[in-house]
Amino acid sequence: MLSVVQVWNPDDWEFFAQSLLHGRHGPLHVQKIPSAHKGDYGIDYYCTKDAVAYQCYAVEEPIDISVRAERQKKKITTDLGKLVKNHVEIGKLFHGVPIRHWVLMAPLHDSKDVNLHCAKKTKDLRDAACPAFDPTVEVIIQDPSNFPNDAVALGMSALSKVTLSIPTPSQSELATWAAGSSDLLANATGKLKKRAPPDKLDDVVGEAVRSFLQGNALLDALRSGSPDLHEKVTSAVRSRARRLEFAGPPSTGSAGEILHAELDALIAAMQEAAPSLSAQNAEQIAYGSICEWIMRCPLDFPNAQ
């Protein structure tokens, strides 16, 4: 199964994290430290009621696990250095109540190396013996999986733009799909003969399969991470599919002209129904849906040779 990653810019991630923290602690108990004036002390948000400090950090995706982990570890080290350096001021922010948890809020936590680093930095922070920190203070990392699904969905629905990064299927993934979907592959090959010359047919069919798998993976990611956005997108796709199934494909035009028209219409329908979905993702889902229609028969090129 393809691994889809949410692509965040720092401002959107901070806004999203704030929404999650409001759900956890209550809006009146979460305070923000602006970084524009003299830095942020290694803290973006804090809650004095629960004696917890949060720092938000989103790496630039897509990257592999090891690079993501190293950047998260570096961020933890840097910001805990700020925390110790400014412990007097931080103690004032918390009204003299020692901090019990410092949390790195990240979009994705997928390496035990970061846990080990948190354990090491927990010991360092305890050994510093600053009065601003509880003797049992802990350094941890959390991502959206640590929050209720409805809180995550609510935060996603408030974003102005959602962008997901989807990898290209590997040859083994393509081969596995083809082995279990011979009828669909035969449909695609028969129809795309009208679109591609014989020496390019295999490449065109392969690209159709890749687009189909990527589009499905994107929809699956939206279903679990942003149900409201998923419903808007799939509603637009279903509407176009019903029209094809009822009225049939256009009776005039070349295969290329029909594909262009259907792609443009589907992309426009999705962007109208779900304006917060990125243009890139809308196009990827449209390609996947068109390829599925070709495989499952709503779309054909009746008069193309």
mmCIF file with all atom_site columns, N, CA and C in Angstrom, residues 13-33 43-47 49-50 52-56 103-106 142-144 146-148 151-152 154-155:
data_model
loop_
_atom_site.group_PDB
_atom_site.id
_atom_site.type_symbol
_atom_site.label_atom_id
_atom_site.label_alt_id
_atom_site.label_comp_id
_atom_site.label_asym_id
_atom_site.label_entity_id
_atom_site.label_seq_id
_atom_site.pdbx_PDB_ins_code
_atom_site.Cartn_x
_atom_site.Cartn_y
_atom_site.Cartn_z
_atom_site.occupancy
_atom_site.B_iso_or_equiv
_atom_site.pdbx_formal_charge
_atom_site.auth_seq_id
_atom_site.auth_comp_id
_atom_site.auth_asym_id
_atom_site.auth_atom_id
_atom_site.pdbx_PDB_model_num
ATOM 1   N N  . TRP A 1 13  ? 0.963   24.095 10.032 1.00 0.00 ? 13  TRP A N  1
ATOM 2   C CA . TRP A 1 13  ? 1.153   23.080 11.076 1.00 0.00 ? 13  TRP A CA 1
ATOM 3   C C  . TRP A 1 13  ? 0.930   23.690 12.467 1.00 0.00 ? 13  TRP A C  1
ATOM 4   N N  . GLU A 1 14  ? 1.421   24.888 12.682 1.00 0.00 ? 14  GLU A N  1
ATOM 5   C CA . GLU A 1 14  ? 1.231   25.537 13.978 1.00 0.00 ? 14  GLU A CA 1
ATOM 6   C C  . GLU A 1 14  ? -0.256  25.804 14.233 1.00 0.00 ? 14  GLU A C  1
ATOM 7   N N  . PHE A 1 15  ? -0.962  26.235 13.204 1.00 0.00 ? 15  PHE A N  1
ATOM 8   C CA . PHE A 1 15  ? -2.399  26.495 13.331 1.00 0.00 ? 15  PHE A CA 1
ATOM 9   C C  . PHE A 1 15  ? -3.147  25.198 13.643 1.00 0.00 ? 15  PHE A C  1
ATOM 10  N N  . PHE A 1 16  ? -2.785  24.133 12.943 1.00 0.00 ? 16  PHE A N  1
ATOM 11  C CA . PHE A 1 16  ? -3.423  22.835 13.150 1.00 0.00 ? 16  PHE A CA 1
ATOM 12  C C  . PHE A 1 16  ? -3.126  22.309 14.555 1.00 0.00 ? 16  PHE A C  1
ATOM 13  N N  . ALA A 1 17  ? -1.872  22.429 14.980 1.00 0.00 ? 17  ALA A N  1
ATOM 14  C CA . ALA A 1 17  ? -1.498  21.975 16.322 1.00 0.00 ? 17  ALA A CA 1
ATOM 15  C C  . ALA A 1 17  ? -2.271  22.736 17.390 1.00 0.00 ? 17  ALA A C  1
ATOM 16  N N  . GLN A 1 18  ? -2.450  24.025 17.185 1.00 0.00 ? 18  GLN A N  1
ATOM 17  C CA . GLN A 1 18  ? -3.218  24.817 18.146 1.00 0.00 ? 18  GLN A CA 1
ATOM 18  C C  . GLN A 1 18  ? -4.632  24.271 18.283 1.00 0.00 ? 18  GLN A C  1
ATOM 19  N N  . SER A 1 19  ? -5.242  23.888 17.167 1.00 0.00 ? 19  SER A N  1
ATOM 20  C CA . SER A 1 19  ? -6.586  23.317 17.213 1.00 0.00 ? 19  SER A CA 1
ATOM 21  C C  . SER A 1 19  ? -6.611  22.038 18.051 1.00 0.00 ? 19  SER A C  1
ATOM 22  N N  . LEU A 1 20  ? -5.603  21.171 17.870 1.00 0.00 ? 20  LEU A N  1
ATOM 23  C CA . LEU A 1 20  ? -5.531  19.942 18.652 1.00 0.00 ? 20  LEU A CA 1
ATOM 24  C C  . LEU A 1 20  ? -5.367  20.240 20.144 1.00 0.00 ? 20  LEU A C  1
ATOM 25  N N  . LEU A 1 21  ? -4.539  21.218 20.462 1.00 0.00 ? 21  LEU A N  1
ATOM 26  C CA . LEU A 1 21  ? -4.283  21.546 21.868 1.00 0.00 ? 21  LEU A CA 1
ATOM 27  C C  . LEU A 1 21  ? -5.499  22.185 22.520 1.00 0.00 ? 21  LEU A C  1
ATOM 28  N N  . HIS A 1 22  ? -6.250  22.961 21.753 1.00 0.00 ? 22  HIS A N  1
ATOM 29  C CA . HIS A 1 22  ? -7.495  23.514 22.296 1.00 0.00 ? 22  HIS A CA 1
ATOM 30  C C  . HIS A 1 22  ? -8.442  22.384 22.688 1.00 0.00 ? 22  HIS A C  1
ATOM 31  N N  . GLY A 1 23  ? -8.482  21.340 21.861 1.00 0.00 ? 23  GLY A N  1
ATOM 32  C CA . GLY A 1 23  ? -9.328  20.206 22.191 1.00 0.00 ? 23  GLY A CA 1
ATOM 33  C C  . GLY A 1 23  ? -8.841  19.453 23.414 1.00 0.00 ? 23  GLY A C  1
ATOM 34  N N  . ARG A 1 24  ? -7.529  19.377 23.603 1.00 0.00 ? 24  ARG A N  1
ATOM 35  C CA . ARG A 1 24  ? -6.965  18.638 24.740 1.00 0.00 ? 24  ARG A CA 1
ATOM 36  C C  . ARG A 1 24  ? -7.099  19.405 26.045 1.00 0.00 ? 24  ARG A C  1
ATOM 37  N N  . HIS A 1 25  ? -6.771  20.691 26.036 1.00 0.00 ? 25  HIS A N  1
ATOM 38  C CA . HIS A 1 25  ? -6.695  21.464 27.280 1.00 0.00 ? 25  HIS A CA 1
ATOM 39  C C  . HIS A 1 25  ? -7.823  22.468 27.462 1.00 0.00 ? 25  HIS A C  1
ATOM 40  N N  . GLY A 1 26  ? -8.526  22.809 26.363 1.00 0.00 ? 26  GLY A N  1
ATOM 41  C CA . GLY A 1 26  ? -9.517  23.880 26.417 1.00 0.00 ? 26  GLY A CA 1
ATOM 42  C C  . GLY A 1 26  ? -8.900  25.175 25.930 1.00 0.00 ? 26  GLY A C  1
ATOM 43  N N  . PRO A 1 27  ? -9.632  25.944 25.102 1.00 0.00 ? 27  PRO A N  1
ATOM 44  C CA . PRO A 1 27  ? -9.066  27.167 24.510 1.00 0.00 ? 27  PRO A CA 1
ATOM 45  C C  . PRO A 1 27  ? -8.538  28.168 25.534 1.00 0.00 ? 27  PRO A C  1
ATOM 46  N N  . LEU A 1 28  ? -9.168  28.265 26.690 1.00 0.00 ? 28  LEU A N  1
ATOM 47  C CA . LEU A 1 28  ? -8.738  29.257 27.687 1.00 0.00 ? 28  LEU A CA 1
ATOM 48  C C  . LEU A 1 28  ? -7.477  28.835 28.421 1.00 0.00 ? 28  LEU A C  1
ATOM 49  N N  . HIS A 1 29  ? -7.050  27.590 28.242 1.00 0.00 ? 29  HIS A N  1
ATOM 50  C CA . HIS A 1 29  ? -5.876  27.100 28.971 1.00 0.00 ? 29  HIS A CA 1
ATOM 51  C C  . HIS A 1 29  ? -4.642  26.972 28.080 1.00 0.00 ? 29  HIS A C  1
ATOM 52  N N  . VAL A 1 30  ? -4.767  27.332 26.799 1.00 0.00 ? 30  VAL A N  1
ATOM 53  C CA . VAL A 1 30  ? -3.631  27.244 25.875 1.00 0.00 ? 30  VAL A CA 1
ATOM 54  C C  . VAL A 1 30  ? -3.192  28.654 25.498 1.00 0.00 ? 30  VAL A C  1
ATOM 55  N N  . GLN A 1 31  ? -1.925  28.945 25.743 1.00 0.00 ? 31  GLN A N  1
ATOM 56  C CA . GLN A 1 31  ? -1.381  30.261 25.402 1.00 0.00 ? 31  GLN A CA 1
ATOM 57  C C  . GLN A 1 31  ? -0.263  30.106 24.375 1.00 0.00 ? 31  GLN A C  1
ATOM 58  N N  . LYS A 1 32  ? -0.151  31.095 23.505 1.00 0.00 ? 32  LYS A N  1
ATOM 59  C CA . LYS A 1 32  ? 0.845   31.101 22.442 1.00 0.00 ? 32  LYS A CA 1
ATOM 60  C C  . LYS A 1 32  ? 1.972   32.061 22.790 1.00 0.00 ? 32  LYS A C  1
ATOM 61  N N  . ILE A 1 33  ? 3.206   31.674 22.475 1.00 0.00 ? 33  ILE A N  1
ATOM 62  C CA . ILE A 1 33  ? 4.351   32.573 22.619 1.00 0.00 ? 33  ILE A CA 1
ATOM 63  C C  . ILE A 1 33  ? 4.780   33.020 21.224 1.00 0.00 ? 33  ILE A C  1
ATOM 64  N N  . ILE A 1 43  ? 9.459   27.331 22.994 1.00 0.00 ? 43  ILE A N  1
ATOM 65  C CA . ILE A 1 43  ? 8.062   26.979 23.264 1.00 0.00 ? 43  ILE A CA 1
ATOM 66  C C  . ILE A 1 43  ? 7.170   27.744 22.291 1.00 0.00 ? 43  ILE A C  1
ATOM 67  N N  . ASP A 1 44  ? 6.224   27.068 21.667 1.00 0.00 ? 44  ASP A N  1
ATOM 68  C CA . ASP A 1 44  ? 5.217   27.738 20.845 1.00 0.00 ? 44  ASP A CA 1
ATOM 69  C C  . ASP A 1 44  ? 3.917   27.938 21.618 1.00 0.00 ? 44  ASP A C  1
ATOM 70  N N  . TYR A 1 45  ? 3.488   26.882 22.341 1.00 0.00 ? 45  TYR A N  1
ATOM 71  C CA . TYR A 1 45  ? 2.266   26.936 23.134 1.00 0.00 ? 45  TYR A CA 1
ATOM 72  C C  . TYR A 1 45  ? 2.548   26.360 24.516 1.00 0.00 ? 45  TYR A C  1
ATOM 73  N N  . TYR A 1 46  ? 1.758   26.805 25.494 1.00 0.00 ? 46  TYR A N  1
ATOM 74  C CA . TYR A 1 46  ? 1.920   26.223 26.826 1.00 0.00 ? 46  TYR A CA 1
ATOM 75  C C  . TYR A 1 46  ? 0.600   26.264 27.574 1.00 0.00 ? 46  TYR A C  1
ATOM 76  N N  . CYS A 1 47  ? 0.502   25.364 28.543 1.00 0.00 ? 47  CYS A N  1
ATOM 77  C CA . CYS A 1 47  ? -0.692  25.262 29.385 1.00 0.00 ? 47  CYS A CA 1
ATOM 78  C C  . CYS A 1 47  ? -0.235  25.220 30.828 1.00 0.00 ? 47  CYS A C  1
ATOM 79  N N  . LYS A 1 49  ? -2.154  25.153 33.471 1.00 0.00 ? 49  LYS A N  1
ATOM 80  C CA . LYS A 1 49  ? -3.006  24.259 34.260 1.00 0.00 ? 49  LYS A CA 1
ATOM 81  C C  . LYS A 1 49  ? -2.419  22.861 34.330 1.00 0.00 ? 49  LYS A C  1
ATOM 82  N N  . ASP A 1 50  ? -1.891  22.381 33.209 1.00 0.00 ? 50  ASP A N  1
ATOM 83  C CA . ASP A 1 50  ? -1.331  21.035 33.158 1.00 0.00 ? 50  ASP A CA 1
ATOM 84  C C  . ASP A 1 50  ? 0.196   21.025 33.153 1.00 0.00 ? 50  ASP A C  1
ATOM 85  N N  . VAL A 1 52  ? 2.533   21.973 31.002 1.00 0.00 ? 52  VAL A N  1
ATOM 86  C CA . VAL A 1 52  ? 3.111   21.368 29.811 1.00 0.00 ? 52  VAL A CA 1
ATOM 87  C C  . VAL A 1 52  ? 3.444   22.445 28.788 1.00 0.00 ? 52  VAL A C  1
ATOM 88  N N  . ALA A 1 53  ? 4.581   22.264 28.125 1.00 0.00 ? 53  ALA A N  1
ATOM 89  C CA . ALA A 1 53  ? 5.031   23.187 27.083 1.00 0.00 ? 53  ALA A CA 1
ATOM 90  C C  . ALA A 1 53  ? 5.118   22.440 25.760 1.00 0.00 ? 53  ALA A C  1
ATOM 91  N N  . TYR A 1 54  ? 4.754   23.122 24.661 1.00 0.00 ? 54  TYR A N  1
ATOM 92  C CA . TYR A 1 54  ? 4.745   22.497 23.336 1.00 0.00 ? 54  TYR A CA 1
ATOM 93  C C  . TYR A 1 54  ? 5.592   23.303 22.359 1.00 0.00 ? 54  TYR A C  1
ATOM 94  N N  . GLN A 1 55  ? 6.350   22.600 21.540 1.00 0.00 ? 55  GLN A N  1
ATOM 95  C CA . GLN A 1 55  ? 7.049   23.215 20.415 1.00 0.00 ? 55  GLN A CA 1
ATOM 96  C C  . GLN A 1 55  ? 6.586   22.517 19.148 1.00 0.00 ? 55  GLN A C  1
ATOM 97  N N  . CYS A 1 56  ? 6.214   23.284 18.127 1.00 0.00 ? 56  CYS A N  1
ATOM 98  C CA . CYS A 1 56  ? 5.716   22.737 16.862 1.00 0.00 ? 56  CYS A CA 1
ATOM 99  C C  . CYS A 1 56  ? 6.848   22.680 15.843 1.00 0.00 ? 56  CYS A C  1
ATOM 100 N N  . VAL A 1 103 ? 6.856   18.934 24.989 1.00 0.00 ? 103 VAL A N  1
ATOM 101 C CA . VAL A 1 103 ? 6.394   18.069 23.901 1.00 0.00 ? 103 VAL A CA 1
ATOM 102 C C  . VAL A 1 103 ? 6.760   18.687 22.558 1.00 0.00 ? 103 VAL A C  1
ATOM 103 N N  . LEU A 1 104 ? 7.436   17.897 21.700 1.00 0.00 ? 104 LEU A N  1
ATOM 104 C CA . LEU A 1 104 ? 7.611   18.298 20.306 1.00 0.00 ? 104 LEU A CA 1
ATOM 105 C C  . LEU A 1 104 ? 6.405   17.807 19.531 1.00 0.00 ? 104 LEU A C  1
ATOM 106 N N  . MET A 1 105 ? 5.647   18.744 18.967 1.00 0.00 ? 105 MET A N  1
ATOM 107 C CA . MET A 1 105 ? 4.475   18.415 18.156 1.00 0.00 ? 105 MET A CA 1
ATOM 108 C C  . MET A 1 105 ? 4.906   18.308 16.693 1.00 0.00 ? 105 MET A C  1
ATOM 109 N N  . ALA A 1 106 ? 4.858   17.101 16.151 1.00 0.00 ? 106 ALA A N  1
ATOM 110 C CA . ALA A 1 106 ? 5.304   16.853 14.781 1.00 0.00 ? 106 ALA A CA 1
ATOM 111 C C  . ALA A 1 106 ? 4.187   16.202 13.972 1.00 0.00 ? 106 ALA A C  1
ATOM 112 N N  . GLN A 1 142 ? 5.025   13.910 20.040 1.00 0.00 ? 142 GLN A N  1
ATOM 113 C CA . GLN A 1 142 ? 3.681   13.454 19.714 1.00 0.00 ? 142 GLN A CA 1
ATOM 114 C C  . GLN A 1 142 ? 3.319   13.912 18.304 1.00 0.00 ? 142 GLN A C  1
ATOM 115 N N  . ASP A 1 143 ? 2.417   13.140 17.673 1.00 0.00 ? 143 ASP A N  1
ATOM 116 C CA . ASP A 1 143 ? 1.880   13.508 16.366 1.00 0.00 ? 143 ASP A CA 1
ATOM 117 C C  . ASP A 1 143 ? 0.358   13.365 16.424 1.00 0.00 ? 143 ASP A C  1
ATOM 118 N N  . PRO A 1 144 ? -0.363  13.606 15.333 1.00 0.00 ? 144 PRO A N  1
ATOM 119 C CA . PRO A 1 144 ? -1.828  13.570 15.405 1.00 0.00 ? 144 PRO A CA 1
ATOM 120 C C  . PRO A 1 144 ? -2.414  12.248 15.896 1.00 0.00 ? 144 PRO A C  1
ATOM 121 N N  . ASN A 1 146 ? -1.827  10.844 18.506 1.00 0.00 ? 146 ASN A N  1
ATOM 122 C CA . ASN A 1 146 ? -2.014  10.944 19.950 1.00 0.00 ? 146 ASN A CA 1
ATOM 123 C C  . ASN A 1 146 ? -3.283  11.700 20.338 1.00 0.00 ? 146 ASN A C  1
ATOM 124 N N  . PHE A 1 147 ? -4.056  12.110 19.338 1.00 0.00 ? 147 PHE A N  1
ATOM 125 C CA . PHE A 1 147 ? -5.263  12.889 19.586 1.00 0.00 ? 147 PHE A CA 1
ATOM 126 C C  . PHE A 1 147 ? -6.475  12.154 19.032 1.00 0.00 ? 147 PHE A C  1
ATOM 127 N N  . PRO A 1 148 ? -7.672  12.420 19.557 1.00 0.00 ? 148 PRO A N  1
ATOM 128 C CA . PRO A 1 148 ? -8.880  11.758 19.045 1.00 0.00 ? 148 PRO A CA 1
ATOM 129 C C  . PRO A 1 148 ? -9.098  12.045 17.559 1.00 0.00 ? 148 PRO A C  1
ATOM 130 N N  . ALA A 1 151 ? -11.024 15.185 16.713 1.00 0.00 ? 151 ALA A N  1
ATOM 131 C CA . ALA A 1 151 ? -10.259 16.423 16.887 1.00 0.00 ? 151 ALA A CA 1
ATOM 132 C C  . ALA A 1 151 ? -9.350  16.663 15.682 1.00 0.00 ? 151 ALA A C  1
ATOM 133 N N  . VAL A 1 152 ? -8.745  15.597 15.170 1.00 0.00 ? 152 VAL A N  1
ATOM 134 C CA . VAL A 1 152 ? -7.888  15.711 13.984 1.00 0.00 ? 152 VAL A CA 1
ATOM 135 C C  . VAL A 1 152 ? -8.722  16.137 12.780 1.00 0.00 ? 152 VAL A C  1
ATOM 136 N N  . LEU A 1 154 ? -11.537 17.753 12.748 1.00 0.00 ? 154 LEU A N  1
ATOM 137 C CA . LEU A 1 154 ? -11.973 19.145 12.917 1.00 0.00 ? 154 LEU A CA 1
ATOM 138 C C  . LEU A 1 154 ? -10.852 20.113 12.552 1.00 0.00 ? 154 LEU A C  1
ATOM 139 N N  . GLY A 1 155 ? -9.637  19.810 12.973 1.00 0.00 ? 155 GLY A N  1
ATOM 140 C CA . GLY A 1 155 ? -8.500  20.663 12.628 1.00 0.00 ? 155 GLY A CA 1
ATOM 141 C C  . GLY A 1 155 ? -8.229  20.681 11.144 1.00 0.00 ? 155 GLY A C  1
#
